[in-house]
């Protein structure tokens, strides 16, 4: 190896140690530097994979923590809750770092051919923090908490298709109304964690006892918590001795805490500081493509949005590239007016990208006599950073089509109750859903409570039902492609982009080869997956 | 030693000598102490430090010169009586008037002065300054200079209206309460207590969530929040005056309440009220900025200095000066207003010594 | 002094009435807010059924008046109820945070009040000199920048660049008093910068206002040195407005520091209140507002008593 290549290799090794490059990049560059593939693999293991060490206390600056947060899985809402539940409680299944589905409490699962009955076998080694074993009874109680007439759970709709859950001793069986091939994916939802059952069969969420990798030592909602490792955890990982989560709601405070070393990792950073922060050699910024989605749903049953040409014109009047560049600072994946992200399975890659075309928009409007259209567009700062800016920019772009978009900044407070689903055109940020079926069922199917664009398309609904029970992946992918085309050309939702997750860690913190696209912070499983190098 | 350093000290010493020769004691002391300080500074900071001093001195001289010229200009164009008053204005007050005047012009003629539209996107985000953009671009690629100009109209206008309204309501209630006394005094006092005892941001948050974020609602809510402060001050000042003998005498003469307020109490309580006006103006400004922090302020894309600071505040951690520009605009205006207020305070206090 | 005691008692009585009015006002303001606690708790994922179920569980289906008197009945005997969201006792939820807020306010006040009165007297003495102008410009600039912005600048220079103070003022139980002071220095300093200017300028204005009075003229003509004129003759008569503005600012230090809490991650009661408002958690909102109101009423009473003590003429209102 030449001296130059030696320097390159050293740099690569350093980058690998800090987790700045993936294994694939490492292999690619190493072989370019004249190293054989076998040696490169060896080097990778030696440098980067240098077995995660146990020990240390990870300090986390977490956004979106409120004094009103709770242990109640039915009303989990804040990111602090979601982060905590992935550390101290377990689920039946989980999303792996590479985006595939993996086991958590359930070791294996199978369905009847019509996908209407699913059986999950439980891990016999799993225990709660108080030493009790996790039994099928606990699982049934936890799931029933979200079901039934009196349930106040936000996940009630998610389990609406489940007619019965039975306890088979070492496994549980879900009986569904109709086939649902996505049930194992559905069970990764953050509400559906497993808590101990009371003697009367109800779920005991109040104690805060879970079966996750870390148990709670101290907790003050709105301030933070301290967790220690649960030594009998059934999974692999959990390298830190302790995890301290500090609620830091101000983005600037999170960032400075990370820079000064007051914390080891920080969630949700502002995109506009991305480039500046990346220059700091002690800090690694993670920029992970996600299934989150910025949507702009119009009520398709309300004038003027009931005219397909108007919807089309509005979709043509948005310059997605400019929005990504200026609002997301490049950290986003372009949207194409159907709510199916490349980070989700079955993504159709061959659908042509819709471009910014004010002239065509103008002629479309002229064809239905709606030149010089004026519409109100509701948004709020709290939706996502830059939400109001995005609306303002869109309004500027639409002027070229002769459309006058009047941006209304609504109060943050009460946005979800008074604006979303109420005002005819607003902005929404959807969290990541694991599969397209779950997303489409929630917000695009006929009669769904959250059908935010009030879109009723028979062809789409029919395909949705068919795809749900289809266990053949190729056939399913084709169906999702057809549905995407319908949503794109007829639907009432403008989709500018899928924002990436932006978070950062100090370089002393290591992580695996890839990061889960489900949530911030490696699908919020950082506590069990990351380690100090 | 460079030519700059030699020139620097030569100029300072020459100026000190001149001042001494013409018996200007204050000027001489100032210049000579600056010379002495510069020796120390020059040794510690080297040439760059001296350059900074030069630039600061130049700016100050420029400001002083502008103020002087502006005062002369005002004296020339105003009527003899007013001109006489203006002659007593110190340079700081003239500077304050100049800044207020400039802001007023900028606000009134914003569409003609600003090179670009208020919400017009003309370049990439955070583009640096060039000949078409005096101060560079903001996070959307809009011209910051143009937005500052439009902001003068929106922010200052709203703050001014709200402060004035707060003063009219608060001062009137305070004076009436002081004169009438009794249950009226108590009633107004308790009402003010109720309003003040709810934290202002929370009060605004509640009211604006209930009544919507219309511009007039903002103005009225802000005025309602601040009027009790004015009330309390007026009440305290007027309370001290009401117990004076001359008020007693006027009351015995059979003068009405309105006469007492207008002729006896108000003239004797203007000083603290005027001082308060200058400060309340800043507070109102900041409250409106704080409201946009909660998403309840002025609607976008309307340019507003408070929101302009907030939008890019995090960049300050990386030494980017973008958020400092609107903040400086706010600071400059409040300093200017308070300079003028100080002068008026000085005049109304009846002090003749300088 | 008997008069004064009577006055204090009367004012305390009135204070209770004020608190009652505040509680009514807050209750109905929270009622009038768009949306209710059920919608706020369930957020984006609410459905009609779950909303109805949650409302029933929390007793929100009863009329507002009934709920208010229910709460009032408890409050009179010192029971402020339980948080609707977490189910914790309101007093438990608030106690720690309120102590933190008081600590920070006291910290800032101990620095700010003496400095601003001292500076106020000094600039009154040196009025219209360079020192006066500089103090003027500096304090005005500090109050005319938004407080979160001041906080960011302090963090940049005192935490990020020099590492002299921690950027985050989070507290933990096992800190010594010295550590506590060090850790909370930056938020305290921010607050000092915010309130000093106001108090200083009022002190200055109040003193200058008196300088034209005949008795000051007299003192000056006697040949008294200027500082003595101000400290001995002007200041005692200027106390009323000064005490007033100090009371106002102390109240601000306790009630108005939400933004500083957010910037420095300080676990005070302001953040709790904002969270509770956004979740429509009425018992917490009510308790916080009443604490703030009580603080305010007591400070005002203290200011009025102070004013009366310094101006005997006020002791015999007509």
PDB file of N, CA and C in Angstrom, chain B residues 92 190 193-194 196-197 199 202 205-206 209-210 229 232-233 236 239-240 243 271 276 279 283 286 293 309-310 313 316-317 323-324 327 330-331 334-335 338-339 342 346 349 351 353, chain C residues 14 18 21-22 29 32-34 127-128 133 136-137 140-141 143-146 148-149 152 156 198 201-202 204 209 211-212 240 244 248 255 259 273 277 292-293 296 300 304 311 314:
ATOM      1  N   UNK B  92     -27.743  64.262  22.197  1.00  0.00           N
ATOM      2  CA  UNK B  92     -28.353  62.930  22.274  1.00  0.00           C
ATOM      3  C   UNK B  92     -29.826  63.002  21.883  1.00  0.00           C
ATOM      4  N   UNK B 190     -58.510  47.369  42.447  1.00  0.00           N
ATOM      5  CA  UNK B 190     -58.676  45.915  42.459  1.00  0.00           C
ATOM      6  C   UNK B 190     -58.695  45.358  41.037  1.00  0.00           C
ATOM      7  N   UNK B 193     -55.328  45.164  39.859  1.00  0.00           N
ATOM      8  CA  UNK B 193     -54.650  44.052  40.525  1.00  0.00           C
ATOM      9  C   UNK B 193     -54.986  42.726  39.869  1.00  0.00           C
ATOM     10  N   UNK B 194     -56.269  42.561  39.559  1.00  0.00           N
ATOM     11  CA  UNK B 194     -56.682  41.297  38.951  1.00  0.00           C
ATOM     12  C   UNK B 194     -55.953  41.096  37.625  1.00  0.00           C
ATOM     13  N   UNK B 196     -53.203  42.520  36.557  1.00  0.00           N
ATOM     14  CA  UNK B 196     -51.747  42.405  36.697  1.00  0.00           C
ATOM     15  C   UNK B 196     -51.333  41.110  37.347  1.00  0.00           C
ATOM     16  N   UNK B 197     -52.191  40.559  38.186  1.00  0.00           N
ATOM     17  CA  UNK B 197     -51.743  39.394  38.932  1.00  0.00           C
ATOM     18  C   UNK B 197     -51.749  38.137  38.073  1.00  0.00           C
ATOM     19  N   UNK B 199     -49.997  36.501  35.004  1.00  0.00           N
ATOM     20  CA  UNK B 199     -48.795  36.785  34.217  1.00  0.00           C
ATOM     21  C   UNK B 199     -49.149  37.218  32.792  1.00  0.00           C
ATOM     22  N   UNK B 202     -49.337  34.659  29.885  1.00  0.00           N
ATOM     23  CA  UNK B 202     -50.452  33.730  30.032  1.00  0.00           C
ATOM     24  C   UNK B 202     -51.761  34.436  29.718  1.00  0.00           C
ATOM     25  N   UNK B 205     -51.968  34.827  26.088  1.00  0.00           N
ATOM     26  CA  UNK B 205     -52.198  33.511  25.485  1.00  0.00           C
ATOM     27  C   UNK B 205     -53.674  33.139  25.577  1.00  0.00           C
ATOM     28  N   UNK B 206     -54.257  33.336  26.773  1.00  0.00           N
ATOM     29  CA  UNK B 206     -55.664  33.001  26.963  1.00  0.00           C
ATOM     30  C   UNK B 206     -56.550  33.877  26.087  1.00  0.00           C
ATOM     31  N   UNK B 209     -56.175  33.236  22.329  1.00  0.00           N
ATOM     32  CA  UNK B 209     -56.737  31.948  21.914  1.00  0.00           C
ATOM     33  C   UNK B 209     -58.251  32.048  21.846  1.00  0.00           C
ATOM     34  N   UNK B 210     -58.837  32.867  22.742  1.00  0.00           N
ATOM     35  CA  UNK B 210     -60.289  32.969  22.757  1.00  0.00           C
ATOM     36  C   UNK B 210     -60.788  33.860  21.623  1.00  0.00           C
ATOM     37  N   UNK B 229     -50.164  48.822  34.694  1.00  0.00           N
ATOM     38  CA  UNK B 229     -48.835  49.289  35.126  1.00  0.00           C
ATOM     39  C   UNK B 229     -48.816  50.804  35.121  1.00  0.00           C
ATOM     40  N   UNK B 232     -50.962  52.132  37.974  1.00  0.00           N
ATOM     41  CA  UNK B 232     -50.344  52.096  39.299  1.00  0.00           C
ATOM     42  C   UNK B 232     -49.359  53.238  39.477  1.00  0.00           C
ATOM     43  N   UNK B 233     -48.571  53.456  38.440  1.00  0.00           N
ATOM     44  CA  UNK B 233     -47.577  54.520  38.537  1.00  0.00           C
ATOM     45  C   UNK B 233     -48.274  55.873  38.686  1.00  0.00           C
ATOM     46  N   UNK B 236     -49.731  56.262  42.069  1.00  0.00           N
ATOM     47  CA  UNK B 236     -48.733  56.511  43.107  1.00  0.00           C
ATOM     48  C   UNK B 236     -48.258  57.957  43.056  1.00  0.00           C
ATOM     49  N   UNK B 239     -51.105  60.251  43.829  1.00  0.00           N
ATOM     50  CA  UNK B 239     -51.429  60.109  45.245  1.00  0.00           C
ATOM     51  C   UNK B 239     -50.565  61.017  46.098  1.00  0.00           C
ATOM     52  N   UNK B 240     -49.298  61.122  45.711  1.00  0.00           N
ATOM     53  CA  UNK B 240     -48.403  62.016  46.444  1.00  0.00           C
ATOM     54  C   UNK B 240     -48.797  63.472  46.258  1.00  0.00           C
ATOM     55  N   UNK B 243     -52.297  64.900  48.164  1.00  0.00           N
ATOM     56  CA  UNK B 243     -52.263  65.301  49.570  1.00  0.00           C
ATOM     57  C   UNK B 243     -51.559  66.647  49.770  1.00  0.00           C
ATOM     58  N   UNK B 271     -43.471  64.048  34.479  1.00  0.00           N
ATOM     59  CA  UNK B 271     -42.094  63.539  34.357  1.00  0.00           C
ATOM     60  C   UNK B 271     -42.011  62.023  34.484  1.00  0.00           C
ATOM     61  N   UNK B 276     -41.804  56.647  31.920  1.00  0.00           N
ATOM     62  CA  UNK B 276     -42.411  55.329  31.824  1.00  0.00           C
ATOM     63  C   UNK B 276     -42.792  55.018  30.384  1.00  0.00           C
ATOM     64  N   UNK B 279     -40.077  53.414  28.374  1.00  0.00           N
ATOM     65  CA  UNK B 279     -39.798  52.030  28.732  1.00  0.00           C
ATOM     66  C   UNK B 279     -40.937  51.101  28.327  1.00  0.00           C
ATOM     67  N   UNK B 283     -41.253  47.475  26.288  1.00  0.00           N
ATOM     68  CA  UNK B 283     -41.889  46.266  26.803  1.00  0.00           C
ATOM     69  C   UNK B 283     -42.979  45.770  25.859  1.00  0.00           C
ATOM     70  N   UNK B 286     -41.487  44.024  23.059  1.00  0.00           N
ATOM     71  CA  UNK B 286     -40.997  42.691  23.412  1.00  0.00           C
ATOM     72  C   UNK B 286     -42.142  41.734  23.646  1.00  0.00           C
ATOM     73  N   UNK B 293     -43.560  34.238  19.497  1.00  0.00           N
ATOM     74  CA  UNK B 293     -42.880  33.035  19.987  1.00  0.00           C
ATOM     75  C   UNK B 293     -43.908  31.939  20.275  1.00  0.00           C
ATOM     76  N   UNK B 309     -36.169  38.349  14.677  1.00  0.00           N
ATOM     77  CA  UNK B 309     -35.146  37.913  15.634  1.00  0.00           C
ATOM     78  C   UNK B 309     -35.369  36.451  15.983  1.00  0.00           C
ATOM     79  N   UNK B 310     -36.629  36.124  16.271  1.00  0.00           N
ATOM     80  CA  UNK B 310     -36.938  34.789  16.747  1.00  0.00           C
ATOM     81  C   UNK B 310     -36.625  33.712  15.707  1.00  0.00           C
ATOM     82  N   UNK B 313     -32.864  33.107  15.657  1.00  0.00           N
ATOM     83  CA  UNK B 313     -32.105  33.320  16.890  1.00  0.00           C
ATOM     84  C   UNK B 313     -31.051  32.239  17.126  1.00  0.00           C
ATOM     85  N   UNK B 316     -27.241  32.531  16.178  1.00  0.00           N
ATOM     86  CA  UNK B 316     -26.289  33.346  16.918  1.00  0.00           C
ATOM     87  C   UNK B 316     -25.231  32.465  17.570  1.00  0.00           C
ATOM     88  N   UNK B 317     -25.591  31.218  17.883  1.00  0.00           N
ATOM     89  CA  UNK B 317     -24.626  30.311  18.510  1.00  0.00           C
ATOM     90  C   UNK B 317     -23.455  29.990  17.587  1.00  0.00           C
ATOM     91  N   UNK B 323     -29.536  37.368  13.018  1.00  0.00           N
ATOM     92  CA  UNK B 323     -30.575  37.773  13.982  1.00  0.00           C
ATOM     93  C   UNK B 323     -30.254  39.068  14.708  1.00  0.00           C
ATOM     94  N   UNK B 324     -28.974  39.492  14.657  1.00  0.00           N
ATOM     95  CA  UNK B 324     -28.615  40.725  15.365  1.00  0.00           C
ATOM     96  C   UNK B 324     -29.164  41.966  14.676  1.00  0.00           C
ATOM     97  N   UNK B 327     -32.639  42.872  15.828  1.00  0.00           N
ATOM     98  CA  UNK B 327     -32.514  43.170  17.253  1.00  0.00           C
ATOM     99  C   UNK B 327     -31.892  44.548  17.430  1.00  0.00           C
ATOM    100  N   UNK B 330     -34.434  47.222  16.824  1.00  0.00           N
ATOM    101  CA  UNK B 330     -35.291  47.451  17.996  1.00  0.00           C
ATOM    102  C   UNK B 330     -34.534  48.280  19.036  1.00  0.00           C
ATOM    103  N   UNK B 331     -33.293  47.855  19.314  1.00  0.00           N
ATOM    104  CA  UNK B 331     -32.511  48.520  20.350  1.00  0.00           C
ATOM    105  C   UNK B 331     -32.292  49.988  19.996  1.00  0.00           C
ATOM    106  N   UNK B 334     -35.450  52.037  20.618  1.00  0.00           N
ATOM    107  CA  UNK B 334     -35.781  52.289  22.028  1.00  0.00           C
ATOM    108  C   UNK B 334     -34.781  53.254  22.642  1.00  0.00           C
ATOM    109  N   UNK B 335     -33.516  53.106  22.294  1.00  0.00           N
ATOM    110  CA  UNK B 335     -32.528  54.043  22.818  1.00  0.00           C
ATOM    111  C   UNK B 335     -32.874  55.453  22.357  1.00  0.00           C
ATOM    112  N   UNK B 338     -35.837  56.882  24.148  1.00  0.00           N
ATOM    113  CA  UNK B 338     -35.537  57.253  25.520  1.00  0.00           C
ATOM    114  C   UNK B 338     -34.613  58.464  25.623  1.00  0.00           C
ATOM    115  N   UNK B 339     -33.795  58.684  24.611  1.00  0.00           N
ATOM    116  CA  UNK B 339     -32.997  59.919  24.577  1.00  0.00           C
ATOM    117  C   UNK B 339     -33.929  61.129  24.553  1.00  0.00           C
ATOM    118  N   UNK B 342     -35.706  61.535  27.807  1.00  0.00           N
ATOM    119  CA  UNK B 342     -34.837  62.113  28.836  1.00  0.00           C
ATOM    120  C   UNK B 342     -34.817  63.634  28.754  1.00  0.00           C
ATOM    121  N   UNK B 346     -36.165  66.213  31.465  1.00  0.00           N
ATOM    122  CA  UNK B 346     -35.302  67.254  31.994  1.00  0.00           C
ATOM    123  C   UNK B 346     -36.005  68.605  31.944  1.00  0.00           C
ATOM    124  N   UNK B 349     -39.040  68.799  34.346  1.00  0.00           N
ATOM    125  CA  UNK B 349     -38.717  68.825  35.763  1.00  0.00           C
ATOM    126  C   UNK B 349     -38.354  70.241  36.190  1.00  0.00           C
ATOM    127  N   UNK B 351     -35.665  71.892  35.742  1.00  0.00           N
ATOM    128  CA  UNK B 351     -34.278  72.117  36.117  1.00  0.00           C
ATOM    129  C   UNK B 351     -33.622  73.060  35.124  1.00  0.00           C
ATOM    130  N   UNK B 353     -30.277  74.095  35.599  1.00  0.00           N
ATOM    131  CA  UNK B 353     -28.830  73.843  35.524  1.00  0.00           C
ATOM    132  C   UNK B 353     -28.547  72.729  34.520  1.00  0.00           C
TER     133      UNK B 353
ATOM    134  N   UNK C  14     -59.041  42.397  50.966  1.00  0.00           N
ATOM    135  CA  UNK C  14     -59.277  42.721  49.561  1.00  0.00           C
ATOM    136  C   UNK C  14     -58.509  41.762  48.654  1.00  0.00           C
ATOM    137  N   UNK C  18     -59.683  39.620  45.499  1.00  0.00           N
ATOM    138  CA  UNK C  18     -58.998  39.610  44.202  1.00  0.00           C
ATOM    139  C   UNK C  18     -58.729  38.179  43.754  1.00  0.00           C
ATOM    140  N   UNK C  21     -61.792  36.629  42.412  1.00  0.00           N
ATOM    141  CA  UNK C  21     -62.119  37.126  41.070  1.00  0.00           C
ATOM    142  C   UNK C  21     -61.187  36.497  40.042  1.00  0.00           C
ATOM    143  N   UNK C  22     -59.889  36.426  40.393  1.00  0.00           N
ATOM    144  CA  UNK C  22     -58.932  35.806  39.464  1.00  0.00           C
ATOM    145  C   UNK C  22     -59.344  34.364  39.184  1.00  0.00           C
ATOM    146  N   UNK C  29     -62.062  31.617  31.503  1.00  0.00           N
ATOM    147  CA  UNK C  29     -61.168  31.785  30.345  1.00  0.00           C
ATOM    148  C   UNK C  29     -60.766  30.413  29.821  1.00  0.00           C
ATOM    149  N   UNK C  32     -63.582  28.924  28.008  1.00  0.00           N
ATOM    150  CA  UNK C  32     -63.837  29.550  26.707  1.00  0.00           C
ATOM    151  C   UNK C  32     -62.819  29.155  25.651  1.00  0.00           C
ATOM    152  N   UNK C  33     -61.651  28.673  26.105  1.00  0.00           N
ATOM    153  CA  UNK C  33     -60.619  28.310  25.132  1.00  0.00           C
ATOM    154  C   UNK C  33     -61.166  27.277  24.165  1.00  0.00           C
ATOM    155  N   UNK C  34     -60.819  27.408  22.902  1.00  0.00           N
ATOM    156  CA  UNK C  34     -61.264  26.395  21.955  1.00  0.00           C
ATOM    157  C   UNK C  34     -60.683  25.033  22.329  1.00  0.00           C
ATOM    158  N   UNK C 127     -25.987  63.190  36.252  1.00  0.00           N
ATOM    159  CA  UNK C 127     -26.879  63.324  35.096  1.00  0.00           C
ATOM    160  C   UNK C 127     -26.239  64.161  33.999  1.00  0.00           C
ATOM    161  N   UNK C 128     -26.534  63.738  32.764  1.00  0.00           N
ATOM    162  CA  UNK C 128     -26.055  64.423  31.567  1.00  0.00           C
ATOM    163  C   UNK C 128     -24.545  64.404  31.405  1.00  0.00           C
ATOM    164  N   UNK C 133     -24.910  58.790  30.084  1.00  0.00           N
ATOM    165  CA  UNK C 133     -25.305  58.373  28.738  1.00  0.00           C
ATOM    166  C   UNK C 133     -24.945  56.910  28.481  1.00  0.00           C
ATOM    167  N   UNK C 136     -27.112  54.647  30.351  1.00  0.00           N
ATOM    168  CA  UNK C 136     -28.407  54.728  29.698  1.00  0.00           C
ATOM    169  C   UNK C 136     -28.486  53.806  28.478  1.00  0.00           C
ATOM    170  N   UNK C 137     -27.491  53.972  27.594  1.00  0.00           N
ATOM    171  CA  UNK C 137     -27.509  53.198  26.350  1.00  0.00           C
ATOM    172  C   UNK C 137     -27.386  51.703  26.649  1.00  0.00           C
ATOM    173  N   UNK C 140     -30.617  50.375  28.251  1.00  0.00           N
ATOM    174  CA  UNK C 140     -31.718  50.382  27.285  1.00  0.00           C
ATOM    175  C   UNK C 140     -31.548  49.277  26.260  1.00  0.00           C
ATOM    176  N   UNK C 141     -30.311  49.095  25.810  1.00  0.00           N
ATOM    177  CA  UNK C 141     -30.082  48.027  24.845  1.00  0.00           C
ATOM    178  C   UNK C 141     -30.408  46.683  25.462  1.00  0.00           C
ATOM    179  N   UNK C 143     -32.592  45.970  27.803  1.00  0.00           N
ATOM    180  CA  UNK C 143     -34.017  45.647  27.902  1.00  0.00           C
ATOM    181  C   UNK C 143     -34.723  45.628  26.568  1.00  0.00           C
ATOM    182  N   UNK C 144     -34.102  46.196  25.543  1.00  0.00           N
ATOM    183  CA  UNK C 144     -34.853  46.202  24.298  1.00  0.00           C
ATOM    184  C   UNK C 144     -34.546  44.988  23.437  1.00  0.00           C
ATOM    185  N   UNK C 145     -33.692  44.076  23.914  1.00  0.00           N
ATOM    186  CA  UNK C 145     -33.527  42.808  23.182  1.00  0.00           C
ATOM    187  C   UNK C 145     -34.427  41.777  23.856  1.00  0.00           C
ATOM    188  N   UNK C 146     -35.071  40.947  23.055  1.00  0.00           N
ATOM    189  CA  UNK C 146     -35.906  39.904  23.648  1.00  0.00           C
ATOM    190  C   UNK C 146     -35.086  39.075  24.624  1.00  0.00           C
ATOM    191  N   UNK C 148     -35.040  35.917  25.425  1.00  0.00           N
ATOM    192  CA  UNK C 148     -34.446  34.657  24.967  1.00  0.00           C
ATOM    193  C   UNK C 148     -33.194  34.932  24.141  1.00  0.00           C
ATOM    194  N   UNK C 149     -33.198  36.080  23.477  1.00  0.00           N
ATOM    195  CA  UNK C 149     -32.048  36.456  22.658  1.00  0.00           C
ATOM    196  C   UNK C 149     -30.852  36.810  23.544  1.00  0.00           C
ATOM    197  N   UNK C 152     -29.379  33.638  24.680  1.00  0.00           N
ATOM    198  CA  UNK C 152     -28.549  32.988  23.658  1.00  0.00           C
ATOM    199  C   UNK C 152     -27.162  33.629  23.591  1.00  0.00           C
ATOM    200  N   UNK C 156     -23.628  31.909  24.358  1.00  0.00           N
ATOM    201  CA  UNK C 156     -22.551  31.866  23.366  1.00  0.00           C
ATOM    202  C   UNK C 156     -21.228  32.287  23.992  1.00  0.00           C
ATOM    203  N   UNK C 198     -35.056  48.960  34.055  1.00  0.00           N
ATOM    204  CA  UNK C 198     -36.318  49.576  34.432  1.00  0.00           C
ATOM    205  C   UNK C 198     -36.216  50.225  35.818  1.00  0.00           C
ATOM    206  N   UNK C 201     -33.769  53.293  35.857  1.00  0.00           N
ATOM    207  CA  UNK C 201     -34.294  54.503  35.229  1.00  0.00           C
ATOM    208  C   UNK C 201     -35.374  55.147  36.076  1.00  0.00           C
ATOM    209  N   UNK C 202     -36.206  54.317  36.730  1.00  0.00           N
ATOM    210  CA  UNK C 202     -37.241  54.920  37.562  1.00  0.00           C
ATOM    211  C   UNK C 202     -36.627  55.624  38.765  1.00  0.00           C
ATOM    212  N   UNK C 204     -33.717  57.013  38.873  1.00  0.00           N
ATOM    213  CA  UNK C 204     -33.146  58.246  38.346  1.00  0.00           C
ATOM    214  C   UNK C 204     -34.235  59.286  38.117  1.00  0.00           C
ATOM    215  N   UNK C 209     -36.834  64.248  39.326  1.00  0.00           N
ATOM    216  CA  UNK C 209     -38.112  64.938  39.420  1.00  0.00           C
ATOM    217  C   UNK C 209     -38.175  65.852  40.646  1.00  0.00           C
ATOM    218  N   UNK C 211     -35.549  67.312  42.072  1.00  0.00           N
ATOM    219  CA  UNK C 211     -34.424  68.235  42.221  1.00  0.00           C
ATOM    220  C   UNK C 211     -34.824  69.701  42.104  1.00  0.00           C
ATOM    221  N   UNK C 212     -35.999  69.966  41.479  1.00  0.00           N
ATOM    222  CA  UNK C 212     -36.405  71.357  41.325  1.00  0.00           C
ATOM    223  C   UNK C 212     -37.198  71.849  42.533  1.00  0.00           C
ATOM    224  N   UNK C 240     -41.408  56.247  47.177  1.00  0.00           N
ATOM    225  CA  UNK C 240     -42.703  55.685  46.763  1.00  0.00           C
ATOM    226  C   UNK C 240     -42.670  55.109  45.345  1.00  0.00           C
ATOM    227  N   UNK C 244     -42.429  51.031  44.261  1.00  0.00           N
ATOM    228  CA  UNK C 244     -43.445  50.527  43.349  1.00  0.00           C
ATOM    229  C   UNK C 244     -42.840  49.766  42.175  1.00  0.00           C
ATOM    230  N   UNK C 248     -42.993  45.768  41.181  1.00  0.00           N
ATOM    231  CA  UNK C 248     -43.413  45.306  39.855  1.00  0.00           C
ATOM    232  C   UNK C 248     -42.399  44.334  39.271  1.00  0.00           C
ATOM    233  N   UNK C 255     -43.222  35.730  37.976  1.00  0.00           N
ATOM    234  CA  UNK C 255     -44.315  35.276  37.108  1.00  0.00           C
ATOM    235  C   UNK C 255     -43.977  35.292  35.625  1.00  0.00           C
ATOM    236  N   UNK C 259     -39.899  32.246  29.218  1.00  0.00           N
ATOM    237  CA  UNK C 259     -38.946  32.121  28.120  1.00  0.00           C
ATOM    238  C   UNK C 259     -37.547  31.812  28.640  1.00  0.00           C
ATOM    239  N   UNK C 273     -47.004  25.950  33.843  1.00  0.00           N
ATOM    240  CA  UNK C 273     -48.234  26.678  33.557  1.00  0.00           C
ATOM    241  C   UNK C 273     -48.553  26.653  32.062  1.00  0.00           C
ATOM    242  N   UNK C 277     -51.821  25.038  30.370  1.00  0.00           N
ATOM    243  CA  UNK C 277     -52.775  25.780  29.542  1.00  0.00           C
ATOM    244  C   UNK C 277     -52.995  25.046  28.232  1.00  0.00           C
ATOM    245  N   UNK C 292     -49.367  32.924  41.595  1.00  0.00           N
ATOM    246  CA  UNK C 292     -48.817  34.144  41.009  1.00  0.00           C
ATOM    247  C   UNK C 292     -49.569  35.362  41.525  1.00  0.00           C
ATOM    248  N   UNK C 293     -50.897  35.243  41.523  1.00  0.00           N
ATOM    249  CA  UNK C 293     -51.700  36.375  41.951  1.00  0.00           C
ATOM    250  C   UNK C 293     -51.402  36.715  43.405  1.00  0.00           C
ATOM    251  N   UNK C 296     -48.169  38.434  43.762  1.00  0.00           N
ATOM    252  CA  UNK C 296     -48.299  39.797  43.278  1.00  0.00           C
ATOM    253  C   UNK C 296     -48.989  40.684  44.309  1.00  0.00           C
ATOM    254  N   UNK C 300     -47.348  43.885  46.265  1.00  0.00           N
ATOM    255  CA  UNK C 300     -47.957  45.196  46.167  1.00  0.00           C
ATOM    256  C   UNK C 300     -48.262  45.773  47.515  1.00  0.00           C
ATOM    257  N   UNK C 304     -46.993  49.225  48.997  1.00  0.00           N
ATOM    258  CA  UNK C 304     -47.845  50.290  49.518  1.00  0.00           C
ATOM    259  C   UNK C 304     -47.476  50.636  50.950  1.00  0.00           C
ATOM    260  N   UNK C 311     -43.824  58.198  53.343  1.00  0.00           N
ATOM    261  CA  UNK C 311     -44.540  59.464  53.156  1.00  0.00           C
ATOM    262  C   UNK C 311     -45.702  59.538  54.146  1.00  0.00           C
ATOM    263  N   UNK C 314     -49.477  60.139  53.484  1.00  0.00           N
ATOM    264  CA  UNK C 314     -50.385  59.140  52.920  1.00  0.00           C
ATOM    265  C   UNK C 314     -51.119  58.366  54.007  1.00  0.00           C
TER     266      UNK C 314
END
